[in-house]
Amino acid sequence: MTSARDETAAARTEGHAAPGAQAGQPFTHLNAAGQARMVDVTEKPPTVRSATAAGFVFCGPRVVAALRDGTTPKGDVLAVARIAGIQGAKKCADLLPLAHVIGVHGAAVDLTIEDTGVRVAATIRTADRTGVEMEALTAVSIAALAVVDMVKGLDKSVSIGDIRLISKTGGKSGDWLRPAE
C-alpha cells in the first residue's frame, strides 16, 4: 500500500504532477520526498503587489444597535478591530508555517456596520518577492475575531463567515479579480 507521500515522490521522480496538482505542475511546497518546504523566492525580484480580502461578522439586532449607538461595553469596537487587522497582516508569517516573511508596506482595514452585522475588508500592499493574499485574508480574519471578542458579552451567537479573496495585483501570475457574485 502506497501513501500519498510515496505517490508524490514517485510523480516528481517521473516528471509528472503529484496527486492533486495540476497536470505538468508539481506541488511547489513539497520537496522530492513529498515533505513540506518553504518555496525559495531568493532569486525573484521584488515587485509591487496588493491583495484585497473581505468577510462578514453576523450580529443580531441588539449588537448592531449597540455598534451604531457606540454603547458597546468594551469601547470602540471598529477602532480595535481595525488595528487588530493591521497587526494580523504583519503577523501572517508567524501564523502560517509556509508563508514568507514579507514587508507589509501598506494596510487598510475597513469595517462597515450593516443591518445584519459588520462587513470587513482589507487591502494589503507590498514591494516584495511574493504576494500578500494571505496577509489580506489574515487581516480580515483577525479583524473579524476582534469584533467577536468585543461584542461577545452582548451576544454569544455572533459568527464569522464569507471570508474570501476579492482581488490581487502584481507578481508572476498577474492581476486577478473575483467574478461578480
PDB file of C-alpha atoms in Angstrom:
ATOM      1  CA  MET A   1       0.000   0.000   0.000  1.00  0.00           C
ATOM      2  CA  THR A   2       1.477   3.343  -1.018  1.00  0.00           C
ATOM      3  CA  SER A   3       0.906   6.602   0.793  1.00  0.00           C
ATOM      4  CA  ALA A   4       0.127   9.958  -0.793  1.00  0.00           C
ATOM      5  CA  ARG A   5       3.679  10.982   0.092  1.00  0.00           C
ATOM      6  CA  ASP A   6       5.088   7.977  -1.800  1.00  0.00           C
ATOM      7  CA  GLU A   7       2.889   8.825  -4.812  1.00  0.00           C
ATOM      8  CA  THR A   8       4.006  12.451  -4.660  1.00  0.00           C
ATOM      9  CA  ALA A   9       7.676  11.489  -4.580  1.00  0.00           C
ATOM     10  CA  ALA A  10       7.165   8.996  -7.412  1.00  0.00           C
ATOM     11  CA  ALA A  11       5.328  11.573  -9.513  1.00  0.00           C
ATOM     12  CA  ARG A  12       8.146  14.072  -9.059  1.00  0.00           C
ATOM     13  CA  THR A  13      10.751  11.487  -9.952  1.00  0.00           C
ATOM     14  CA  GLU A  14       8.860  10.572 -13.113  1.00  0.00           C
ATOM     15  CA  GLY A  15       8.341  14.242 -14.013  1.00  0.00           C
ATOM     16  CA  HIS A  16       4.575  14.103 -13.566  1.00  0.00           C
ATOM     17  CA  ALA A  17       2.311  16.154 -11.340  1.00  0.00           C
ATOM     18  CA  ALA A  18       1.800  14.961  -7.803  1.00  0.00           C
ATOM     19  CA  PRO A  19      -1.701  13.786  -6.882  1.00  0.00           C
ATOM     20  CA  GLY A  20      -3.942  16.840  -6.659  1.00  0.00           C
ATOM     21  CA  ALA A  21      -1.547  19.097  -8.582  1.00  0.00           C
ATOM     22  CA  GLN A  22      -2.379  20.490 -11.997  1.00  0.00           C
ATOM     23  CA  ALA A  23      -1.144  18.366 -14.888  1.00  0.00           C
ATOM     24  CA  GLY A  24       2.516  19.054 -15.539  1.00  0.00           C
ATOM     25  CA  GLN A  25       2.890  21.197 -12.420  1.00  0.00           C
ATOM     26  CA  PRO A  26       4.155  19.567  -9.223  1.00  0.00           C
ATOM     27  CA  PHE A  27       3.245  20.920  -5.831  1.00  0.00           C
ATOM     28  CA  THR A  28       5.559  23.840  -5.131  1.00  0.00           C
ATOM     29  CA  HIS A  29       5.565  23.399  -1.361  1.00  0.00           C
ATOM     30  CA  LEU A  30       6.735  19.764  -1.355  1.00  0.00           C
ATOM     31  CA  ASN A  31      10.275  18.514  -1.824  1.00  0.00           C
ATOM     32  CA  ALA A  32      11.159  15.417  -3.873  1.00  0.00           C
ATOM     33  CA  ALA A  33      10.367  13.217  -0.880  1.00  0.00           C
ATOM     34  CA  GLY A  34       6.903  14.758  -0.533  1.00  0.00           C
ATOM     35  CA  GLN A  35       7.777  16.714   2.606  1.00  0.00           C
ATOM     36  CA  ALA A  36       6.568  20.272   3.206  1.00  0.00           C
ATOM     37  CA  ARG A  37       9.058  23.026   2.451  1.00  0.00           C
ATOM     38  CA  MET A  38       9.058  26.766   2.074  1.00  0.00           C
ATOM     39  CA  VAL A  39       9.467  27.807  -1.553  1.00  0.00           C
ATOM     40  CA  ASP A  40      12.769  29.631  -2.130  1.00  0.00           C
ATOM     41  CA  VAL A  41      11.997  33.091  -3.544  1.00  0.00           C
ATOM     42  CA  THR A  42      15.519  34.459  -3.058  1.00  0.00           C
ATOM     43  CA  GLU A  43      16.157  34.982  -6.778  1.00  0.00           C
ATOM     44  CA  LYS A  44      12.783  36.596  -7.529  1.00  0.00           C
ATOM     45  CA  PRO A  45      12.911  40.362  -7.962  1.00  0.00           C
ATOM     46  CA  PRO A  46      10.700  42.424  -5.654  1.00  0.00           C
ATOM     47  CA  THR A  47       7.627  43.840  -7.392  1.00  0.00           C
ATOM     48  CA  VAL A  48       4.674  45.919  -6.262  1.00  0.00           C
ATOM     49  CA  ARG A  49       1.781  43.684  -5.237  1.00  0.00           C
ATOM     50  CA  SER A  50      -1.543  44.112  -3.492  1.00  0.00           C
ATOM     51  CA  ALA A  51      -4.446  41.983  -2.350  1.00  0.00           C
ATOM     52  CA  THR A  52      -7.921  42.731  -1.073  1.00  0.00           C
ATOM     53  CA  ALA A  53      -9.985  40.334   1.027  1.00  0.00           C
ATOM     54  CA  ALA A  54     -13.386  40.610   2.685  1.00  0.00           C
ATOM     55  CA  GLY A  55     -15.537  38.875   5.259  1.00  0.00           C
ATOM     56  CA  PHE A  56     -18.561  39.386   7.485  1.00  0.00           C
ATOM     57  CA  VAL A  57     -19.360  39.233  11.190  1.00  0.00           C
ATOM     58  CA  PHE A  58     -23.007  38.242  11.575  1.00  0.00           C
ATOM     59  CA  CYS A  59     -24.615  40.018  14.541  1.00  0.00           C
ATOM     60  CA  GLY A  60     -28.098  40.216  15.975  1.00  0.00           C
ATOM     61  CA  PRO A  61     -30.136  43.443  16.173  1.00  0.00           C
ATOM     62  CA  ARG A  62     -29.033  44.171  19.765  1.00  0.00           C
ATOM     63  CA  VAL A  63     -25.339  44.146  18.803  1.00  0.00           C
ATOM     64  CA  VAL A  64     -25.920  46.161  15.628  1.00  0.00           C
ATOM     65  CA  ALA A  65     -27.817  48.779  17.647  1.00  0.00           C
ATOM     66  CA  ALA A  66     -25.011  48.975  20.240  1.00  0.00           C
ATOM     67  CA  LEU A  67     -22.411  49.324  17.484  1.00  0.00           C
ATOM     68  CA  ARG A  68     -24.375  52.117  15.824  1.00  0.00           C
ATOM     69  CA  ASP A  69     -25.023  53.896  19.140  1.00  0.00           C
ATOM     70  CA  GLY A  70     -21.469  53.459  20.388  1.00  0.00           C
ATOM     71  CA  THR A  71     -22.707  51.752  23.551  1.00  0.00           C
ATOM     72  CA  THR A  72     -20.723  48.515  23.470  1.00  0.00           C
ATOM     73  CA  PRO A  73     -19.292  47.744  26.928  1.00  0.00           C
ATOM     74  CA  LYS A  74     -15.693  47.265  25.736  1.00  0.00           C
ATOM     75  CA  GLY A  75     -15.416  50.556  23.853  1.00  0.00           C
ATOM     76  CA  ASP A  76     -14.770  51.416  20.204  1.00  0.00           C
ATOM     77  CA  VAL A  77     -15.194  48.041  18.507  1.00  0.00           C
ATOM     78  CA  LEU A  78     -14.352  49.210  14.999  1.00  0.00           C
ATOM     79  CA  ALA A  79     -11.152  51.022  16.050  1.00  0.00           C
ATOM     80  CA  VAL A  80      -9.890  47.981  17.946  1.00  0.00           C
ATOM     81  CA  ALA A  81     -10.782  45.640  15.079  1.00  0.00           C
ATOM     82  CA  ARG A  82      -9.066  47.894  12.527  1.00  0.00           C
ATOM     83  CA  ILE A  83      -5.800  47.889  14.490  1.00  0.00           C
ATOM     84  CA  ALA A  84      -6.105  44.135  15.149  1.00  0.00           C
ATOM     85  CA  GLY A  85      -6.491  43.526  11.404  1.00  0.00           C
ATOM     86  CA  ILE A  86      -3.408  45.572  10.567  1.00  0.00           C
ATOM     87  CA  GLN A  87      -1.435  43.752  13.246  1.00  0.00           C
ATOM     88  CA  GLY A  88      -2.729  40.418  11.912  1.00  0.00           C
ATOM     89  CA  ALA A  89      -1.442  41.203   8.427  1.00  0.00           C
ATOM     90  CA  LYS A  90       2.020  41.891   9.850  1.00  0.00           C
ATOM     91  CA  LYS A  91       1.991  38.615  11.835  1.00  0.00           C
ATOM     92  CA  CYS A  92       0.823  36.356   8.990  1.00  0.00           C
ATOM     93  CA  ALA A  93       4.133  34.502   8.650  1.00  0.00           C
ATOM     94  CA  ASP A  94       4.064  33.759  12.398  1.00  0.00           C
ATOM     95  CA  LEU A  95       0.700  32.034  11.994  1.00  0.00           C
ATOM     96  CA  LEU A  96       1.068  30.185   8.675  1.00  0.00           C
ATOM     97  CA  PRO A  97       4.096  27.883   8.642  1.00  0.00           C
ATOM     98  CA  LEU A  98       4.902  28.125   4.911  1.00  0.00           C
ATOM     99  CA  ALA A  99       4.130  31.829   4.459  1.00  0.00           C
ATOM    100  CA  HIS A 100       7.110  34.045   3.730  1.00  0.00           C
ATOM    101  CA  VAL A 101       8.108  36.914   5.972  1.00  0.00           C
ATOM    102  CA  ILE A 102       7.417  39.917   3.772  1.00  0.00           C
ATOM    103  CA  GLY A 103       7.272  43.635   4.263  1.00  0.00           C
ATOM    104  CA  VAL A 104       3.750  44.893   4.727  1.00  0.00           C
ATOM    105  CA  HIS A 105       4.174  48.365   3.261  1.00  0.00           C
ATOM    106  CA  GLY A 106       0.520  49.385   3.297  1.00  0.00           C
ATOM    107  CA  ALA A 107      -2.504  48.100   5.179  1.00  0.00           C
ATOM    108  CA  ALA A 108      -6.053  49.429   5.136  1.00  0.00           C
ATOM    109  CA  VAL A 109      -8.744  47.653   7.135  1.00  0.00           C
ATOM    110  CA  ASP A 110     -12.276  48.976   6.728  1.00  0.00           C
ATOM    111  CA  LEU A 111     -15.292  47.970   8.806  1.00  0.00           C
ATOM    112  CA  THR A 112     -18.850  48.920   7.928  1.00  0.00           C
ATOM    113  CA  ILE A 113     -21.869  48.357  10.152  1.00  0.00           C
ATOM    114  CA  GLU A 114     -24.773  46.872   8.206  1.00  0.00           C
ATOM    115  CA  ASP A 115     -28.236  45.730   9.297  1.00  0.00           C
ATOM    116  CA  THR A 116     -27.077  42.143   9.915  1.00  0.00           C
ATOM    117  CA  GLY A 117     -23.561  42.746  11.181  1.00  0.00           C
ATOM    118  CA  VAL A 118     -20.166  44.156  10.259  1.00  0.00           C
ATOM    119  CA  ARG A 119     -18.568  43.943   6.825  1.00  0.00           C
ATOM    120  CA  VAL A 120     -14.768  43.724   6.990  1.00  0.00           C
ATOM    121  CA  ALA A 121     -12.446  44.498   4.076  1.00  0.00           C
ATOM    122  CA  ALA A 122      -8.654  44.695   3.993  1.00  0.00           C
ATOM    123  CA  THR A 123      -6.212  45.784   1.308  1.00  0.00           C
ATOM    124  CA  ILE A 124      -2.557  44.970   1.874  1.00  0.00           C
ATOM    125  CA  ARG A 125       0.323  46.269  -0.268  1.00  0.00           C
ATOM    126  CA  THR A 126       3.979  45.367  -0.567  1.00  0.00           C
ATOM    127  CA  ALA A 127       7.001  45.664  -2.818  1.00  0.00           C
ATOM    128  CA  ASP A 128       8.399  42.187  -2.222  1.00  0.00           C
ATOM    129  CA  ARG A 129       9.142  38.791  -3.807  1.00  0.00           C
ATOM    130  CA  THR A 130       5.802  37.142  -3.098  1.00  0.00           C
ATOM    131  CA  GLY A 131       2.168  38.162  -2.841  1.00  0.00           C
ATOM    132  CA  VAL A 132       0.086  39.408   0.042  1.00  0.00           C
ATOM    133  CA  GLU A 133      -3.082  37.358  -0.422  1.00  0.00           C
ATOM    134  CA  MET A 134      -2.597  35.501   2.851  1.00  0.00           C
ATOM    135  CA  GLU A 135      -1.835  38.744   4.667  1.00  0.00           C
ATOM    136  CA  ALA A 136      -5.112  40.259   3.403  1.00  0.00           C
ATOM    137  CA  LEU A 137      -7.074  37.159   4.410  1.00  0.00           C
ATOM    138  CA  THR A 138      -5.375  37.130   7.812  1.00  0.00           C
ATOM    139  CA  ALA A 139      -6.147  40.823   8.329  1.00  0.00           C
ATOM    140  CA  VAL A 140      -9.850  40.190   7.661  1.00  0.00           C
ATOM    141  CA  SER A 141      -9.903  37.105   9.885  1.00  0.00           C
ATOM    142  CA  ILE A 142      -8.211  38.814  12.828  1.00  0.00           C
ATOM    143  CA  ALA A 143     -10.324  41.978  12.494  1.00  0.00           C
ATOM    144  CA  ALA A 144     -13.457  39.797  12.476  1.00  0.00           C
ATOM    145  CA  LEU A 145     -12.236  37.906  15.549  1.00  0.00           C
ATOM    146  CA  ALA A 146     -11.629  41.225  17.306  1.00  0.00           C
ATOM    147  CA  VAL A 147     -15.232  42.273  16.593  1.00  0.00           C
ATOM    148  CA  VAL A 148     -16.454  38.996  18.087  1.00  0.00           C
ATOM    149  CA  ASP A 149     -14.239  39.456  21.137  1.00  0.00           C
ATOM    150  CA  MET A 150     -15.530  42.988  21.661  1.00  0.00           C
ATOM    151  CA  VAL A 151     -19.250  42.100  21.406  1.00  0.00           C
ATOM    152  CA  LYS A 152     -19.464  38.545  22.746  1.00  0.00           C
ATOM    153  CA  GLY A 153     -20.635  39.868  26.113  1.00  0.00           C
ATOM    154  CA  LEU A 154     -23.737  41.237  24.416  1.00  0.00           C
ATOM    155  CA  ASP A 155     -24.464  38.195  22.266  1.00  0.00           C
ATOM    156  CA  LYS A 156     -22.540  34.933  22.157  1.00  0.00           C
ATOM    157  CA  SER A 157     -24.243  33.881  18.908  1.00  0.00           C
ATOM    158  CA  VAL A 158     -22.241  36.268  16.688  1.00  0.00           C
ATOM    159  CA  SER A 159     -20.434  34.409  13.931  1.00  0.00           C
ATOM    160  CA  ILE A 160     -17.875  34.969  11.197  1.00  0.00           C
ATOM    161  CA  GLY A 161     -18.275  33.970   7.578  1.00  0.00           C
ATOM    162  CA  ASP A 162     -17.739  34.595   3.900  1.00  0.00           C
ATOM    163  CA  ILE A 163     -14.014  35.330   4.222  1.00  0.00           C
ATOM    164  CA  ARG A 164     -12.572  35.378   0.722  1.00  0.00           C
ATOM    165  CA  LEU A 165     -10.014  36.940  -1.571  1.00  0.00           C
ATOM    166  CA  ILE A 166     -11.556  39.697  -3.697  1.00  0.00           C
ATOM    167  CA  SER A 167      -8.612  40.706  -5.872  1.00  0.00           C
ATOM    168  CA  LYS A 168      -4.846  40.683  -6.255  1.00  0.00           C
ATOM    169  CA  THR A 169      -2.410  42.611  -8.405  1.00  0.00           C
ATOM    170  CA  GLY A 170       1.196  42.106  -9.422  1.00  0.00           C
ATOM    171  CA  GLY A 171       3.538  39.165  -9.390  1.00  0.00           C
ATOM    172  CA  LYS A 172       4.160  36.403 -11.904  1.00  0.00           C
ATOM    173  CA  SER A 173       0.503  35.356 -12.132  1.00  0.00           C
ATOM    174  CA  GLY A 174      -0.641  38.943 -12.762  1.00  0.00           C
ATOM    175  CA  ASP A 175      -3.900  40.514 -11.735  1.00  0.00           C
ATOM    176  CA  TRP A 176      -6.973  38.602 -10.574  1.00  0.00           C
ATOM    177  CA  LEU A 177     -10.491  39.762  -9.697  1.00  0.00           C
ATOM    178  CA  ARG A 178     -13.178  37.561  -8.144  1.00  0.00           C
ATOM    179  CA  PRO A 179     -16.051  37.197 -10.619  1.00  0.00           C
ATOM    180  CA  ALA A 180     -19.221  39.089  -9.702  1.00  0.00           C
ATOM    181  CA  GLU A 181     -21.166  37.201  -7.091  1.00  0.00           C
TER     182      GLU A 181
END
